[in-house]
Amino acid sequence: MKPKQYKSGIKPIWCPGCGHYSVLNAITKAFAAEELAPENCVLVSGIGCSSRLPAYVHSYGFHGVHGRALPIATGLKVARPDLNVVALGGDGDGLSIGGNHFIHACRRNVNMVYIIMDNEVYGMTKGQTSPTTPEDWDHSKLTPHGTDVPAIQPCSLALSAGASFIARAHSGDANRIAQILIDAMHHPGFAFIHVLSQCITFCPEQSHWKKIIQVREEVTDDPQQAAQFLQGDNGFSVGVFYRNPRPVWPHPSQIDKEINLRQGFQHSI
Amino acid sequence: MKPKQYKSGIKPIWCPGCGHYSVLNAITKAFAAEELAPENCVLVSGIGCSSRLPAYVHSYGFHGVHGRALPIATGLKVARPDLNVVALGGDGDGLSIGGNHFIHACRRNVNMVYIIMDNEVYGMTKGQTSPTTPEDWDHSKLTPHGTDVPAIQPCSLALSAGASFIARAHSGDANRIAQILIDAMHHPGFAFIHVLSQCITFCPEQSHWKKIIQVREEVTDDPQQAAQFLQGDNGFSVGVFYRNPRPVWPHPSQIDKEINLRQGFQHSI
Amino acid sequence: MKTITIAMVGSGGTGVVALGDMLLQLAAGKGLFGIMRKTFSPQIRGGESASIVRLSAEPVASFDGCIDLLLILDWNNFQRFSDEIVITENTLVVQDAQAGQAPELDALNSPLQVDFSGMADSLGSSYANAAALGYLSAWMQLDSARLLSVLSQRLHLSEQDAEVVYQVAQQGSKAYANSPLSLTPLTNTQSHDSYWLATGNQMAGLGALEAGVRFVAAYPITPASDALEWIAGRIEQIGGHLVQAEDELAAVNMAIGASYGGVPAFTATSGPGLALMSESMGLAVASETPLVILDVMRGGPSTGIPTKSEQSDFNLALYGLHGDAPHIVLSPLSIPDCCNTVAWAVRLASELQTLVVVLSDQFLGQSAQIFPPIAETQHQAHLLKADLSTANEGEDGFNRYIDTESGVSPMALPGQAGGEYTADGLEHTENAIPSPRVQDHSKQLDKRLRKLRNHQYGDQWCATKPACEGSAGCLLLCWGSLYESACEAQQLLQERGHSVDVMGVRLLSPLPLEELNKQLKQYSSVVVVEQNHQGQFFHYLRSLGLETNALHCFAQPGPGLLSPTTMANKCEEVMVNEA
Amino acid sequence: MKTITIAMVGSGGTGVVALGDMLLQLAAGKGLFGIMRKTFSPQIRGGESASIVRLSAEPVASFDGCIDLLLILDWNNFQRFSDEIVITENTLVVQDAQAGQAPELDALNSPLQVDFSGMADSLGSSYANAAALGYLSAWMQLDSARLLSVLSQRLHLSEQDAEVVYQVAQQGSKAYANSPLSLTPLTNTQSHDSYWLATGNQMAGLGALEAGVRFVAAYPITPASDALEWIAGRIEQIGGHLVQAEDELAAVNMAIGASYGGVPAFTATSGPGLALMSESMGLAVASETPLVILDVMRGGPSTGIPTKSEQSDFNLALYGLHGDAPHIVLSPLSIPDCCNTVAWAVRLASELQTLVVVLSDQFLGQSAQIFPPIAETQHQAHLLKADLSTANEGEDGFNRYIDTESGVSPMALPGQAGGEYTADGLEHTENAIPSPRVQDHSKQLDKRLRKLRNHQYGDQWCATKPACEGSAGCLLLCWGSLYESACEAQQLLQERGHSVDVMGVRLLSPLPLEELNKQLKQYSSVVVVEQNHQGQFFHYLRSLGLETNALHCFAQPGPGLLSPTTMANKCEEVMVNEA
Ligand SMILES: Cc1ncc(C[n+]2csc(CCOP(=O)(O)OP(=O)(O)O)c2C)c(N)n1
Ligand SMILES: Cc1ncc(C[n+]2csc(CCOP(=O)(O)OP(=O)(O)O)c2C)c(N)n1
Ligand code: SF4
Ligand code: SF4
Ligand SMILES: [Mg+2]
Ligand SMILES: [Mg+2]
């Protein structure tokens, strides 16, 4: 199947020029390159412009509620380990309301991919700040003087929470996103991809991102080294930064064909 | 006032030998040392054995719902900056159900103290695992084969989330907890204290902690250095690790005496 | 009452929303009244949108579902709006020359073509909507002197650009002579020298701040965000704070924290957010901490229809707490009433130390209305504070939850020496010590219910509009945003020769049963109308065991308009069946 | 029915809880039936606790509130239990010689002293409770041969220790001769050769797994955790998984995810957790994903009284979702019925692709009962799966939400080619594309309601127990854990010369109205009894507009026992007033 055959044919609601199109293209490219059967792939998302993506792909999908993509994906993958599960959503969805699930998913290491499409803003609700918004960005009416809070560093947070695969890409380069996604799908365990995905409507200034993006070729499996790099990083390096496979969760269950669930209750006199 | 005058006189529900007594003693010692007026102190907690603490102190308190100590404390401190606000609770309260508020409180840097009384277990609900439980601990009936998930590192997480003061102490040494608490209360911004506070009932093996505790005297204000130390730390160093003050949130509001809220609505013909 | 309703439709780039705003402003400036709602395609930007403006010489606060004039800047995807913009043979149609091909609709009159785009093009401008505004102004004889300032403000134009766009508008005005409309414009009969123009969400924000709210924490959600956005920036200027929280769980608990500190606190959300707040709403009830939550309702269940109106969170607001957790639920009855009702909520929350949920909806929240100036409400937050100089504090600490006759216990605030206590969501004794005992539990349950039941809420628990003529045997009973439509339905019925009374309930819970019974007993039929699927309010009324057997349920889900005509038809049907 | 109730009270160290467990086991082994509940002080460990065991030769499933024998190992803080252990002049009292000073209570008989501690001491053991067990065994003529194995199992003793403790028990037995009780022990009349011993939480776990649940995600909470703990370890052995989630928001969504994948999924919680799940419960409803939630209710509101029983989450379970979100609510009517009802829930959730909330409570969940063996339920999860070989998939994708007559649409599962669709909480078309349109909204709202309304639930929607003698004019109507007590109240009333029928409702929503009406119309009075403050079930019944005017509300909050005597008195009062 060609990448475009992985499109569902539903027209995205996104603004022309939105970075999320790139992620959509990258997903269809990666699925095509890996020759995945659409029926074995499930895209799981929350709520936001970004979270609308699953319906645009010819595969199974779940468009859940705001902030809960990861738990849905976790339940699905644990129950159905045969499926290829990719969770995705926005910076608001994943790092604001969904922040707790993010750190626990990093720790738990269920074998799936999670893509945050980070535009540093709440696109869907018309331009409020998110946890990744620069602290002096004062375009939101809800925080007219800026957030005054330093932006969260998703990759750094993922590392300290125990993620075993950490990468970043930019919506300006769908091929790189696709390549990283392929790597992530091959990674056994929880693979986190941070995509800088511009919001043309509320943050037109993000167009300059393409000028400051820097490719980093080094992958490390050493958490201390990764921590040092990520603490110093300006947030615009792209590439796979960290890959340190460890056992995926859960271990396969030990089936006991003999078990009688009623045994403990039944007694004879 | 003496430390014991800061006790409310209500008998704790805790088991004899519980580490939480130490935190209680440390709080009353610190309040006494700082000569704080009881009416100006507010202890805010969630739900758990640890979270029962506020009622045992002669001060104001709020025993909220599970996992929400930090938002209550945040609202209170922002609305009433004159008060000395100390939020506290267990590892389950703060890192499992309350994990999202923890990372956002670290980032937001409201001027208050947060103590996690970490016994690596849910004491109150009779011994289930928490995010800090060692992965092979198999004493809980809910996870009879252990969690199989590596324990979260609260200090490391706090750092990557942007906390400006990070310290650890052990329930075996109430004086050190008190001293660190005094430092934390003087720190302008969000000060996080990780207390290893043993649960004698469900984790009697924690008694050996006192043998492996190591005092660390170095404080750094460099996040990269702190990251490196915390990634390598075995979790049993105690001391103030990181102190890097930055502006507290919110900036004082600019009052405009002239403002007429109705102005924008009223028009004349 | 003569009204004219104008629907303006175009794609995102054509500026129909700005056109509607400006038309409303100009009409207001001429002394007309009006109301405007907007509707958008799911596209975030660049999709189709529509502005629907209804004008009249008298105050008007509802839509009757008729479109007198349809102005099209772009026909593309017009059918998206077929639910909301219903065309009849009586609808005049004007379209821009570049609007594309009209869809084939039976009822569609052949459109009058006016080259708005051409006018803009000829002046090197892209503001065809300015030409349309000029055209409409000419027809309605609106104040052309205000055109320039309205255009430059609303379109954020530089002085130079404004001049050009103004010329485009003048072109539009001139074009009217060649393409006149066979629809008589309104003339203003009332003489008033000032008016207000606002949305319900703005009015809610005003009510909150005027009643004393000085702390707001919230998480953005459509269609509540603009209430918060109105407050933001302003609340700091009056010495308060607004916190954008990480989620609704944080938002509601931050508000509880501030309120515990004695600072009146508020949050606003919509259905999904209210659901998330449920657990902590119970904490406010149990710990007796004042808390006001504005729920600007949208289509449900789940994410549902986020941008459109429905009254389907009634059940959640009333019953959605675990345990026996009595609290107050209010609903504003009009756009200006959002101010009054939210202010009342702030007052009740603090006077009764309880949770108050205010059920507004997308229609009230986001529609803009021209209405007569409103006075400041008399509602102010007011806590029964502990007087610790006289309180005799024993060994057992401050009696935070003392069982008073009213059920309200004096509240100490941090900073007050001698009032130290720990607020608790665990059941507790009068002196705030956790207790699992039967007697403490029933004492506190009784107290928390009694304080709400015994309070004198006064007349404002409902608004009534008696029939003009004759004694009515039928009551049209509703709540929230349907009240104004019900009043219009009353007029329609009057014209058809039927007398009905209208009642809108502002205090949904606890309902003053005695008074309600007294009123309802007068009617041989009571039509309970609401905008949801299951008749949530109706079932609630029935659960109360009212002394009437005359209740009829008329529930219709959103997001379509529940028009006065539909209501009137239903009442007529009921009255005919009764007769 | 002759019963004996024994309350055993002591401090944490004295092992009264183990004593109760062992007594129940020995009694069961003798062919007796019984039920046991436990109660604890707020202390986590080392506080006071009590075990209350009621025994009978016939099946017994409720407590009548009387204590025939009070056995005290430690008097310290005995008054903590005065709500739950009510002493009368008829209560015999036995106390350990080292139990300390008895409190001054009017009704307290002077205690018989037995030196249980001395017996243990003399053998170098600390198990005074073993001596007490021996004493009670001697009195009840229980099987002394089983003493050894019961002791060593329950107290986790090494072979050597077990021998010593067994001797302690034998000392206790011997001591009976010197200190006999003036209370005739029970003799077993029934002859059965096997029995079950279990708690309701265990039965709920069994029902879930037997009906096909293979995925559980949950967050610990009292008093639901032990249901989960029973499942943990076992579910892996039958090829499933249990995830301890980071919070209830995660738990419920994990269950939704697994269920979307076609694996029957379950979660259990209590009030605070159910409140947190509210938003995502709406997602299950809107996306039509099967989901079963067990709510083991405790005292509310807020954190309330976590360790004690109350039926006060009824409103939340029924109404606590935003938007119009119809779903199913069940309640088990006894400890063994927890198995059947949860299994039915699993089946209904999957057959109707909906949310089912099961309202159990702390009493059902944590009390242990001896009961006759139960057969496997016939309930199995069963999805209406899409048959994609015949489905004619057009351009528009799989019609996941097709509007069928039953309202249930075939569900495709990931892995099925041709069934690809995106499940959605946004309102949608039949082919699962988000839609804000009126017609799609009403079609889906109608469909989601219809599938629940039209389903044939069969007889099991309620359990009824007609009066033994005469035709009853009065119905005692209840739900959940009160059913067995109501049946006992029926007996008491019988003895007092009154005939009442009893009905326990298992299917709380949607109630089969026609059948309910048919039944209720037979009675001149219907006493609706429930354990909460506001009469939540009663108000719900009234909201349905039943064809009876005979409903009486008898609501009493927890955490005290709502005893059969109290119920009987209320019924008598109502019947006398009617007459
Ligand atoms: C519980 C809940 N709270 C709030 C919202 C409103 N809401 C919808 S999307 C969104 C944020 C979207 O931002 P992000 O996740 O960054 O996605 P983007 O639109 O930027 O791609 C919010 C706050 C909601 N739908 N549900
Ligand atoms: C919403 C909610 N979920 C679950 C619970 C049950 N619960 C009470 S305390 C607790 C965990 C306590 O652990 P921790 O915070 O570590 O405190 P500790 O008892 O160990 O001091 C849990 C899960 C609850 N009260 N509320
Ligand atoms: S608002 Fe921003 S994020 Fe949303 S579709 Fe438009 S460009 Fe994309
Ligand atoms: S259970 Fe553990 S944490 Fe709780 S009081 Fe006892 S020792 Fe302390
Ligand atoms: Mg975003
Ligand atoms: Mg703990």
Short mmCIF file of C-alpha atoms in Angstrom, two decimals, chain C residues 61-267:
data_model
loop_
_atom_site.label_atom_id
_atom_site.label_comp_id
_atom_site.label_asym_id
_atom_site.label_seq_id
_atom_site.Cartn_x
_atom_site.Cartn_y
_atom_site.Cartn_z
CA ALA C 61 -33.60 38.53 23.55
CA SER C 62 -34.56 35.49 21.53
CA PHE C 63 -34.67 34.19 18.01
CA ASP C 64 -37.86 33.15 16.35
CA GLY C 65 -36.19 30.88 13.82
CA CYS C 66 -37.19 33.01 10.80
CA ILE C 67 -34.62 34.54 8.54
CA ASP C 68 -35.85 37.70 6.84
CA LEU C 69 -32.69 38.46 4.97
CA LEU C 70 -29.91 36.12 3.98
CA LEU C 71 -26.67 37.80 2.97
CA ILE C 72 -24.16 35.50 1.36
CA LEU C 73 -20.50 36.27 0.87
CA ASP C 74 -19.68 32.65 -0.03
CA TRP C 75 -22.12 29.85 -0.84
CA ASN C 76 -19.52 27.15 -0.28
CA ASN C 77 -20.80 24.55 2.17
CA PHE C 78 -23.84 26.68 2.92
CA GLN C 79 -25.76 23.49 3.63
CA ARG C 80 -23.67 22.94 6.75
CA PHE C 81 -25.93 25.50 8.38
CA SER C 82 -29.23 24.06 7.27
CA ASP C 83 -30.06 23.17 10.89
CA GLU C 84 -29.55 26.67 12.07
CA ILE C 85 -30.47 28.88 9.15
CA VAL C 86 -33.83 27.80 7.88
CA ILE C 87 -34.80 29.44 4.61
CA THR C 88 -38.41 29.97 3.61
CA GLU C 89 -40.16 31.57 0.70
CA ASN C 90 -40.20 34.77 2.71
CA THR C 91 -36.45 34.98 3.01
CA LEU C 92 -34.90 37.66 0.85
CA VAL C 93 -31.49 36.70 -0.46
CA VAL C 94 -28.60 39.01 -1.32
CA GLN C 95 -25.33 37.59 -2.52
CA ASP C 96 -21.93 38.84 -3.39
CA ALA C 97 -21.15 38.57 -7.08
CA GLN C 98 -18.25 36.29 -6.22
CA ALA C 99 -20.19 34.11 -3.77
CA GLY C 100 -20.29 31.19 -6.20
CA GLN C 101 -23.21 29.01 -7.12
CA ALA C 102 -26.28 28.97 -4.92
CA PRO C 103 -27.31 25.47 -3.81
CA GLU C 104 -30.55 24.05 -5.12
CA LEU C 105 -33.02 24.54 -2.34
CA ASP C 106 -36.75 24.54 -2.84
CA ALA C 107 -37.45 27.49 -0.66
CA LEU C 108 -34.63 29.62 -1.93
CA ASN C 109 -35.62 32.88 -3.62
CA SER C 110 -33.47 33.91 -6.50
CA PRO C 111 -30.70 36.04 -5.03
CA LEU C 112 -30.17 39.68 -5.65
CA GLN C 113 -26.55 40.08 -6.77
CA VAL C 114 -24.41 42.91 -5.42
CA ASP C 115 -20.74 43.09 -6.27
CA PHE C 116 -19.31 43.64 -2.78
CA SER C 117 -16.03 41.97 -3.68
CA GLY C 118 -15.73 44.04 -6.79
CA MET C 119 -16.10 47.23 -4.77
CA ALA C 120 -13.35 46.13 -2.41
CA ASP C 121 -11.15 44.95 -5.26
CA SER C 122 -11.52 48.23 -7.11
CA LEU C 123 -10.08 50.01 -4.09
CA GLY C 124 -7.31 47.46 -3.62
CA SER C 125 -8.94 46.15 -0.45
CA SER C 126 -10.00 42.65 0.53
CA TYR C 127 -12.80 43.83 2.84
CA ALA C 128 -15.88 42.88 0.88
CA ASN C 129 -17.62 42.66 4.25
CA ALA C 130 -17.19 46.43 4.61
CA ALA C 131 -19.08 46.92 1.37
CA ALA C 132 -21.82 44.63 2.69
CA LEU C 133 -21.93 46.66 5.89
CA GLY C 134 -22.28 49.85 3.89
CA TYR C 135 -25.07 48.29 1.88
CA LEU C 136 -26.98 47.16 4.96
CA SER C 137 -26.42 50.52 6.65
CA ALA C 138 -27.87 52.32 3.71
CA TRP C 139 -30.92 50.08 3.73
CA MET C 140 -31.39 50.44 7.49
CA GLN C 141 -30.50 54.11 7.47
CA LEU C 142 -27.86 53.53 10.10
CA ASP C 143 -25.55 56.27 11.26
CA SER C 144 -22.93 56.55 8.54
CA ALA C 145 -20.90 58.91 10.71
CA ARG C 146 -20.08 55.98 13.02
CA LEU C 147 -19.11 53.67 10.19
CA LEU C 148 -15.49 54.76 10.12
CA SER C 149 -14.83 54.29 13.80
CA VAL C 150 -16.68 50.99 13.98
CA LEU C 151 -14.73 49.62 11.02
CA SER C 152 -11.34 50.71 12.21
CA GLN C 153 -11.90 49.40 15.73
CA ARG C 154 -13.42 46.06 14.87
CA LEU C 155 -11.03 45.31 12.03
CA HIS C 156 -8.00 46.66 13.92
CA LEU C 157 -7.05 48.95 11.06
CA SER C 158 -4.36 51.55 10.81
CA GLU C 159 -5.63 55.04 10.11
CA GLN C 160 -4.61 54.75 6.50
CA ASP C 161 -6.23 51.37 5.93
CA ALA C 162 -9.33 52.50 7.75
CA GLU C 163 -9.75 55.29 5.26
CA VAL C 164 -9.69 52.83 2.35
CA VAL C 165 -12.04 50.40 3.99
CA TYR C 166 -14.39 53.24 4.81
CA GLN C 167 -14.48 54.05 1.13
CA VAL C 168 -15.34 50.44 0.37
CA ALA C 169 -18.23 50.75 2.80
CA GLN C 170 -19.39 53.93 1.14
CA GLN C 171 -19.36 52.12 -2.18
CA GLY C 172 -21.60 49.55 -0.61
CA SER C 173 -23.93 52.26 0.66
CA LYS C 174 -24.17 53.80 -2.74
CA ALA C 175 -24.91 50.46 -4.36
CA TYR C 176 -28.06 50.18 -2.28
CA ALA C 177 -29.91 52.60 -4.48
CA ASN C 178 -29.46 50.27 -7.47
CA SER C 179 -30.30 47.09 -5.61
CA PRO C 180 -32.89 48.01 -3.02
CA LEU C 181 -34.45 45.46 -0.72
CA SER C 182 -38.17 44.91 -0.62
CA LEU C 183 -38.10 44.81 3.16
CA THR C 184 -38.99 47.83 5.24
CA PRO C 185 -36.24 48.66 7.69
CA LEU C 186 -36.97 49.15 11.35
CA THR C 187 -37.48 52.57 12.83
CA ASN C 188 -36.62 53.16 16.44
CA THR C 189 -39.61 54.17 18.49
CA GLN C 190 -38.10 54.03 21.93
CA SER C 191 -36.02 56.92 23.06
CA HIS C 192 -33.18 55.96 25.31
CA ASP C 193 -29.80 57.54 25.47
CA SER C 194 -27.64 54.62 26.47
CA TYR C 195 -27.50 50.87 26.13
CA TRP C 196 -25.32 47.90 26.95
CA LEU C 197 -23.82 45.50 24.49
CA ALA C 198 -22.43 42.26 25.91
CA THR C 199 -22.42 38.48 25.90
CA GLY C 200 -23.67 36.32 28.74
CA ASN C 201 -20.15 35.11 29.46
CA GLN C 202 -19.01 38.69 29.89
CA MET C 203 -21.97 39.40 32.14
CA ALA C 204 -21.11 36.34 34.22
CA GLY C 205 -17.58 37.66 34.64
CA LEU C 206 -18.91 41.04 35.66
CA GLY C 207 -21.30 39.52 38.17
CA ALA C 208 -18.52 37.49 39.72
CA LEU C 209 -16.14 40.41 40.14
CA GLU C 210 -18.80 42.83 41.32
CA ALA C 211 -19.96 40.38 43.97
CA GLY C 212 -16.44 40.17 45.32
CA VAL C 213 -14.68 37.33 43.56
CA ARG C 214 -10.94 37.91 43.85
CA PHE C 215 -9.63 34.51 42.92
CA VAL C 216 -10.29 32.53 39.76
CA ALA C 217 -8.66 29.30 38.70
CA ALA C 218 -9.73 27.54 35.55
CA TYR C 219 -8.78 25.36 32.65
CA PRO C 220 -9.79 26.57 29.16
CA ILE C 221 -12.82 24.94 27.58
CA THR C 222 -15.29 25.92 24.93
CA PRO C 223 -17.74 27.65 25.44
CA ALA C 224 -16.65 28.90 28.87
CA SER C 225 -13.22 30.29 28.06
CA ASP C 226 -14.42 33.74 27.05
CA ALA C 227 -15.97 34.31 30.48
CA LEU C 228 -12.53 33.65 31.92
CA GLU C 229 -10.83 35.74 29.28
CA TRP C 230 -13.00 38.68 30.19
CA ILE C 231 -12.00 38.32 33.83
CA ALA C 232 -8.29 37.88 33.05
CA GLY C 233 -6.41 41.13 33.11
CA ARG C 234 -9.25 42.83 34.98
CA ILE C 235 -9.15 40.79 38.19
CA GLU C 236 -5.49 41.67 38.75
CA GLN C 237 -6.40 45.33 38.51
CA ILE C 238 -8.79 44.98 41.41
CA GLY C 239 -6.28 43.09 43.52
CA GLY C 240 -7.16 39.52 42.66
CA HIS C 241 -5.62 36.68 40.70
CA LEU C 242 -6.50 34.34 37.91
CA VAL C 243 -4.60 31.08 37.60
CA GLN C 244 -4.70 28.98 34.47
CA ALA C 245 -4.55 25.55 36.07
CA GLU C 246 -3.07 22.36 34.64
CA ASP C 247 -6.52 20.73 34.57
CA GLU C 248 -10.00 21.02 36.07
CA LEU C 249 -9.06 18.97 39.12
CA ALA C 250 -6.44 21.56 39.96
CA ALA C 251 -8.72 24.46 39.06
CA VAL C 252 -11.51 23.50 41.41
CA ASN C 253 -9.14 22.71 44.27
CA MET C 254 -7.26 25.96 43.84
CA ALA C 255 -10.59 27.74 44.14
CA ILE C 256 -11.38 25.75 47.27
CA GLY C 257 -7.99 26.68 48.73
CA ALA C 258 -8.46 30.38 48.10
CA SER C 259 -11.96 30.28 49.46
CA TYR C 260 -10.80 28.52 52.61
CA GLY C 261 -8.52 31.54 53.00
CA GLY C 262 -11.57 33.81 52.93
CA VAL C 263 -11.16 35.06 49.37
CA PRO C 264 -14.30 34.60 47.24
CA ALA C 265 -13.38 32.16 44.50
CA PHE C 266 -14.83 31.12 41.20
CA THR C 267 -14.22 28.76 38.34
#
